Tab-separated table of C-alpha atoms in Angstrom:
chain	number	residue	atom	x	y	z
A	167	UNK	CA	46.741	37.901	-5.328
A	168	UNK	CA	47.014	34.872	-3.099
A	169	UNK	CA	45.592	36.666	0.037
A	170	UNK	CA	42.648	37.337	-2.245
A	171	UNK	CA	42.808	33.574	-3.456
A	172	UNK	CA	43.003	32.358	0.363
A	173	UNK	CA	39.847	34.989	0.712
A	174	UNK	CA	37.355	33.464	-1.515
A	175	UNK	CA	38.221	30.041	-0.596
A	176	UNK	CA	37.400	30.260	2.853
A	177	UNK	CA	34.473	32.236	1.560
A	178	UNK	CA	33.598	29.493	-0.549
A	179	UNK	CA	34.055	27.077	1.929
A	180	UNK	CA	31.704	28.833	4.701
A	181	UNK	CA	28.989	29.217	2.003
A	182	UNK	CA	28.753	25.790	1.339
A	183	UNK	CA	28.945	24.332	4.761
A	184	UNK	CA	25.816	27.131	5.295
A	185	UNK	CA	24.379	25.167	2.577
A	186	UNK	CA	25.248	21.893	4.004
A	187	UNK	CA	23.598	22.579	7.203
A	188	UNK	CA	20.710	23.825	5.347
A	189	UNK	CA	20.195	20.493	4.346
A	190	UNK	CA	21.060	18.695	7.139
A	191	UNK	CA	19.707	20.546	10.064
A	192	UNK	CA	15.692	20.274	8.998
A	193	UNK	CA	16.084	16.317	8.489
A	194	UNK	CA	17.948	16.261	12.829
A	195	UNK	CA	14.801	18.416	13.794
A	196	UNK	CA	12.515	15.724	11.504
A	197	UNK	CA	14.238	12.558	13.109
A	198	UNK	CA	14.143	14.589	16.773
A	199	UNK	CA	10.166	15.132	16.612
A	200	UNK	CA	9.479	11.464	14.984
A	201	UNK	CA	11.272	10.604	18.361
A	202	UNK	CA	9.225	12.935	21.143
A	203	UNK	CA	6.414	12.294	22.858
A	204	UNK	CA	3.292	14.027	21.144
A	205	UNK	CA	2.304	15.509	24.307
A	206	UNK	CA	5.775	17.159	24.697
A	207	UNK	CA	5.763	18.346	21.274
A	208	UNK	CA	2.033	20.257	22.041
A	209	UNK	CA	3.255	21.835	24.951
A	210	UNK	CA	6.720	22.533	23.479
A	211	UNK	CA	6.561	22.725	20.119
A	212	UNK	CA	9.680	21.274	17.925
A	213	UNK	CA	12.967	21.060	19.122
A	214	UNK	CA	16.098	19.474	18.603
A	215	UNK	CA	16.954	17.421	21.232
A	216	UNK	CA	13.304	15.758	22.127
A	217	UNK	CA	11.510	17.238	25.546
A	218	UNK	CA	10.419	13.443	26.356
A	219	UNK	CA	11.729	10.370	24.181
A	220	UNK	CA	9.076	8.503	22.819
A	221	UNK	CA	9.185	5.725	19.876
A	222	UNK	CA	5.231	5.274	19.840
A	223	UNK	CA	5.414	7.116	16.187
A	224	UNK	CA	7.058	4.260	15.066
A	225	UNK	CA	5.287	1.717	17.286
A	226	UNK	CA	2.143	2.903	15.808
A	227	UNK	CA	3.187	2.689	12.366
A	228	UNK	CA	5.013	-0.835	12.285
A	229	UNK	CA	1.691	-2.194	14.313
A	230	UNK	CA	0.680	-2.183	10.887
A	231	UNK	CA	4.415	-3.948	10.174
A	232	UNK	CA	2.745	-6.488	7.842
A	233	UNK	CA	1.038	-3.463	5.247
A	234	UNK	CA	4.344	-1.353	5.501
A	235	UNK	CA	6.653	-4.532	4.125
A	236	UNK	CA	3.923	-4.772	1.596
A	237	UNK	CA	4.134	-1.565	0.485
A	238	UNK	CA	7.884	-1.625	0.657
A	239	UNK	CA	7.618	-4.337	-1.596
A	240	UNK	CA	5.493	-2.858	-4.236
A	241	UNK	CA	7.776	0.165	-3.753
A	242	UNK	CA	11.172	-1.230	-4.665
A	243	UNK	CA	9.875	-2.973	-7.484
A	244	UNK	CA	8.531	-0.194	-9.033
A	245	UNK	CA	11.538	2.180	-8.475
A	246	UNK	CA	13.935	-0.770	-9.807
A	247	UNK	CA	12.027	-1.983	-12.201
A	248	UNK	CA	10.729	1.507	-13.306
A	249	UNK	CA	14.361	2.198	-13.177
A	250	UNK	CA	16.004	0.326	-15.438
A	251	UNK	CA	13.254	0.625	-18.030
A	252	UNK	CA	13.289	4.007	-17.760
A	253	UNK	CA	17.068	4.756	-18.147
A	254	UNK	CA	16.773	2.033	-21.429
A	255	UNK	CA	14.006	4.159	-23.277
A	256	UNK	CA	15.417	7.180	-22.730
A	257	UNK	CA	18.864	5.952	-24.118
A	258	UNK	CA	17.675	4.434	-26.816
A	259	UNK	CA	15.334	7.268	-27.443
A	260	UNK	CA	18.507	9.965	-26.673
A	261	UNK	CA	21.347	8.534	-28.882
A	262	UNK	CA	19.951	8.708	-32.304
A	263	UNK	CA	18.771	12.063	-31.650
A	264	UNK	CA	22.704	12.696	-30.592
A	265	UNK	CA	23.343	11.889	-33.912
A	266	UNK	CA	23.240	14.659	-36.579
A	267	UNK	CA	22.445	11.902	-39.913
A	268	UNK	CA	19.399	10.460	-37.476
A	269	UNK	CA	16.646	10.742	-40.197
A	270	UNK	CA	13.579	13.740	-39.034
A	271	UNK	CA	15.779	14.469	-35.603
A	272	UNK	CA	14.000	17.907	-35.963
A	273	UNK	CA	10.961	16.361	-35.773
A	274	UNK	CA	11.221	13.919	-33.174
A	275	UNK	CA	13.078	16.472	-30.832
A	276	UNK	CA	10.016	19.186	-31.350
A	277	UNK	CA	7.688	16.331	-30.388
A	278	UNK	CA	10.012	15.823	-26.934
A	279	UNK	CA	10.083	19.790	-26.046
A	280	UNK	CA	6.148	19.998	-26.929
A	281	UNK	CA	5.451	17.160	-24.421
A	282	UNK	CA	8.043	19.117	-21.839
A	283	UNK	CA	5.567	22.145	-22.474
A	284	UNK	CA	2.263	20.529	-22.799
A	285	UNK	CA	0.300	17.826	-21.780
A	286	UNK	CA	-3.606	16.617	-21.470
A	287	UNK	CA	-3.982	16.499	-17.985
A	288	UNK	CA	-5.528	14.759	-15.680
A	289	UNK	CA	-8.711	13.435	-16.979
A	290	UNK	CA	-7.218	12.621	-20.464
A	291	UNK	CA	-4.570	10.869	-19.268
A	292	UNK	CA	-6.869	8.835	-16.546
A	293	UNK	CA	-9.056	7.645	-19.908
A	294	UNK	CA	-5.907	6.182	-21.562
A	295	UNK	CA	-4.507	4.585	-19.195
A	296	UNK	CA	-7.540	2.799	-17.953
A	297	UNK	CA	-9.764	2.498	-20.733
A	298	UNK	CA	-7.414	2.053	-23.702
A	299	UNK	CA	-4.590	0.542	-21.878
A	300	UNK	CA	-7.024	-1.086	-19.253
A	301	UNK	CA	-3.721	-0.350	-16.152
A	302	UNK	CA	-6.475	0.470	-13.489
A	303	UNK	CA	-5.468	-1.142	-9.801
A	304	UNK	CA	-2.413	-3.304	-11.404
A	305	UNK	CA	1.228	-2.480	-10.624
A	306	UNK	CA	1.918	-1.237	-13.733
A	307	UNK	CA	-0.226	1.719	-13.652
A	308	UNK	CA	2.573	2.921	-10.771
A	309	UNK	CA	5.319	2.188	-13.536
A	310	UNK	CA	4.260	3.152	-17.264
A	311	UNK	CA	2.926	7.010	-16.816
A	312	UNK	CA	6.739	7.284	-15.459
A	313	UNK	CA	7.974	6.078	-18.024
A	314	UNK	CA	6.322	7.974	-20.546
A	315	UNK	CA	7.218	11.274	-19.181
A	316	UNK	CA	10.770	11.520	-19.720
A	317	UNK	CA	11.342	14.643	-22.190
A	318	UNK	CA	13.401	16.517	-20.035
A	319	UNK	CA	15.894	13.129	-19.127
A	320	UNK	CA	16.123	12.019	-23.371
A	321	UNK	CA	17.361	15.998	-23.689
A	322	UNK	CA	19.853	16.023	-20.907
A	323	UNK	CA	21.261	12.686	-21.975
A	324	UNK	CA	21.675	13.899	-25.789
A	325	UNK	CA	23.324	17.152	-24.525
A	326	UNK	CA	25.616	14.442	-22.701
A	327	UNK	CA	26.482	12.558	-25.935
A	328	UNK	CA	26.566	15.670	-28.258
A	329	UNK	CA	29.240	16.827	-25.801
A	330	UNK	CA	31.051	13.816	-24.187
A	331	UNK	CA	31.248	11.002	-27.374
A	332	UNK	CA	33.455	11.785	-30.020
A	333	UNK	CA	32.446	11.662	-33.625
A	334	UNK	CA	35.377	10.317	-34.460
A	335	UNK	CA	34.834	7.717	-31.694
A	336	UNK	CA	32.168	6.376	-33.672
A	337	UNK	CA	33.113	6.836	-36.709
A	338	UNK	CA	36.455	4.002	-35.873
A	339	UNK	CA	34.170	1.885	-34.634
A	340	UNK	CA	31.821	2.085	-37.708
A	341	UNK	CA	34.805	1.310	-39.772
A	342	UNK	CA	35.737	-1.285	-37.987
A	343	UNK	CA	32.379	-2.918	-38.466
A	344	UNK	CA	30.468	-2.624	-35.765
A	345	UNK	CA	26.306	-2.374	-35.736
A	346	UNK	CA	24.633	0.984	-34.267
A	347	UNK	CA	23.686	-1.397	-31.122
A	348	UNK	CA	27.376	-2.541	-30.620
A	349	UNK	CA	28.593	1.000	-30.723
A	350	UNK	CA	26.080	2.215	-28.606
A	351	UNK	CA	26.871	-0.533	-25.729
A	352	UNK	CA	30.577	-1.087	-26.699
A	353	UNK	CA	31.443	2.441	-27.484
A	354	UNK	CA	29.072	4.713	-25.775
A	355	UNK	CA	28.009	3.952	-22.438
A	356	UNK	CA	30.590	2.505	-20.894
A	357	UNK	CA	31.688	6.347	-20.873
A	358	UNK	CA	28.453	7.519	-20.257
A	359	UNK	CA	28.183	6.362	-16.408
A	360	UNK	CA	27.090	10.160	-15.660
A	361	UNK	CA	24.682	10.820	-17.163
A	362	UNK	CA	23.094	7.103	-16.510
A	363	UNK	CA	24.054	7.133	-13.275
A	364	UNK	CA	22.290	10.873	-13.134
A	365	UNK	CA	19.184	9.951	-14.830
A	366	UNK	CA	18.954	6.692	-12.871
A	367	UNK	CA	18.979	8.744	-9.673
A	368	UNK	CA	16.252	11.436	-10.758
A	369	UNK	CA	14.063	8.320	-12.112
A	370	UNK	CA	14.322	6.268	-8.862
A	371	UNK	CA	13.823	9.131	-6.597
A	372	UNK	CA	10.162	9.900	-8.955
A	373	UNK	CA	9.121	6.618	-8.521
A	374	UNK	CA	10.369	6.029	-4.910
A	375	UNK	CA	8.296	9.266	-3.961
A	376	UNK	CA	5.104	9.269	-6.479
A	377	UNK	CA	2.080	9.240	-4.643
A	378	UNK	CA	-0.168	10.753	-7.437
A	379	UNK	CA	-0.502	7.885	-9.381
A	380	UNK	CA	-1.437	4.992	-6.981
A	381	UNK	CA	-4.051	8.124	-5.387
A	382	UNK	CA	-5.772	8.061	-8.806
A	383	UNK	CA	-5.110	4.182	-10.618
A	384	UNK	CA	-4.806	2.264	-6.954
A	385	UNK	CA	-8.136	1.053	-4.762
A	386	UNK	CA	-6.991	-2.737	-4.038
A	387	UNK	CA	-4.515	-2.282	-0.612
A	388	UNK	CA	-1.998	-5.109	-1.612
A	389	UNK	CA	-1.075	-2.760	-4.394
A	390	UNK	CA	-0.274	0.747	-2.457
A	391	UNK	CA	3.490	1.811	-2.507
A	392	UNK	CA	4.743	3.323	0.544
A	393	UNK	CA	3.538	6.317	-0.053
A	394	UNK	CA	0.540	5.604	-0.492
A	395	UNK	CA	0.013	3.672	2.581
A	396	UNK	CA	1.461	6.132	5.058
A	397	UNK	CA	-0.556	9.028	3.336
A	398	UNK	CA	-3.564	6.844	4.555
A	399	UNK	CA	-2.457	6.406	7.511
A	400	UNK	CA	-2.305	10.314	7.923
A	401	UNK	CA	-5.784	10.486	7.043
A	402	UNK	CA	-7.172	7.403	8.967
A	403	UNK	CA	-5.521	9.500	12.515
A	404	UNK	CA	-6.673	13.364	11.230
A	405	UNK	CA	-10.211	11.481	10.555
A	406	UNK	CA	-10.057	9.431	14.625
A	407	UNK	CA	-8.276	12.619	15.720
A	408	UNK	CA	-10.751	15.031	14.843
A	409	UNK	CA	-13.869	13.104	15.220
A	410	UNK	CA	-12.771	11.107	18.748
A	411	UNK	CA	-11.712	14.450	20.501
A	412	UNK	CA	-14.368	16.062	19.744
A	413	UNK	CA	-16.688	13.473	21.721
A	414	UNK	CA	-14.052	14.250	24.818
A	415	UNK	CA	-12.401	11.020	23.961
A	416	UNK	CA	-9.039	12.590	25.125
A	417	UNK	CA	-6.665	9.154	25.687
A	418	UNK	CA	-7.692	8.611	21.456
A	419	UNK	CA	-7.635	12.276	20.970
A	420	UNK	CA	-3.904	12.307	22.444
A	421	UNK	CA	-2.835	10.036	19.209
A	422	UNK	CA	0.550	10.580	18.079
A	423	UNK	CA	-0.342	12.714	14.974
A	424	UNK	CA	2.121	15.264	14.549
A	425	UNK	CA	5.252	12.433	16.017
A	426	UNK	CA	3.613	10.452	13.183
A	427	UNK	CA	3.859	12.566	10.473
A	428	UNK	CA	7.538	13.188	10.913
A	429	UNK	CA	8.389	9.128	11.602
A	430	UNK	CA	6.459	8.780	8.199
A	431	UNK	CA	8.325	11.375	6.604
A	432	UNK	CA	11.528	9.200	8.020
A	433	UNK	CA	10.637	6.098	6.818
A	434	UNK	CA	9.490	7.127	3.422
A	435	UNK	CA	12.663	9.279	2.786
A	436	UNK	CA	15.585	7.358	4.779
A	437	UNK	CA	16.106	4.312	1.462
A	438	UNK	CA	16.977	7.504	-0.833
A	439	UNK	CA	19.519	8.865	1.593
A	440	UNK	CA	21.283	5.655	2.039
A	441	UNK	CA	21.413	4.970	-1.729
A	442	UNK	CA	22.264	8.342	-3.059
A	443	UNK	CA	25.855	8.235	-1.808
A	444	UNK	CA	26.858	5.421	-3.814
A	445	UNK	CA	25.467	7.462	-6.719
A	446	UNK	CA	26.955	10.564	-6.148
A	447	UNK	CA	30.503	9.891	-7.381
A	448	UNK	CA	29.212	10.083	-11.152
A	449	UNK	CA	25.472	12.156	-10.011
A	450	UNK	CA	27.075	15.510	-10.102
A	451	UNK	CA	29.506	15.444	-13.155
A	452	UNK	CA	26.414	13.830	-14.704
A	453	UNK	CA	23.760	16.568	-13.865
A	454	UNK	CA	27.233	19.423	-14.764
A	455	UNK	CA	27.795	17.910	-18.370
A	456	UNK	CA	24.158	16.821	-19.068
A	457	UNK	CA	22.525	20.585	-18.823
A	458	UNK	CA	25.016	23.268	-18.967
A	459	UNK	CA	27.188	21.832	-22.394
A	460	UNK	CA	25.223	22.345	-25.484
């Protein structure tokens, strides 16, 4: 029995190491490619060790340093504000739905589940946000659509409240004269850090990586997020490379297009990778309890 347990432990360790390698190796290759000369990539392809070290891709990007800093500022504001407000709204909806005495609880749950399965599509959404709410070319166009699409997160948090917060604890607070808001703030939230961290991380990743809202609702360069700006830089490179190479302009045709793609991915993903370890303590627990227990 002891040998079987050791074998299963060793097998589990090997499998987890393989999964970890599958996650880490592509990112190492990504960084290496971003530091490789464009001609070396064309001649030898991608490799874990740069064939010819070059920072041309980062130099090209940071030549537009003011644009990138402004885009980072927009993205940081959208991510922080959107995450905070999104988690607040999700909590204020999920908590009443976790209480069996909430009136019309089943109807509200059905409405949330319905929005998870069906949506009106891009054209009705565009008309609502641009004509009804008049959000086009405003910073709120990058925030509001994300806040209003948290159905899955609401159900996750509701499940967590139901499975983790003892009803007797809530009843005890009510007997002591605590209001619903005081119960939520002083009793429920302090023991709900795992799910709050998990939902916050999910929401932050959504806002940080979001490019679609910017592409649809934003045309002012000063409101571009980092993802929109990097996407437009890539489109400019592709246009210049394609058109000038057809005119045999070798100097411009050898722009670091491939390495720039990799450098853009590094710039876009690095802040989230840095932030993730700080949420990891609560992240996994919140996912497991909020999604598995019923």
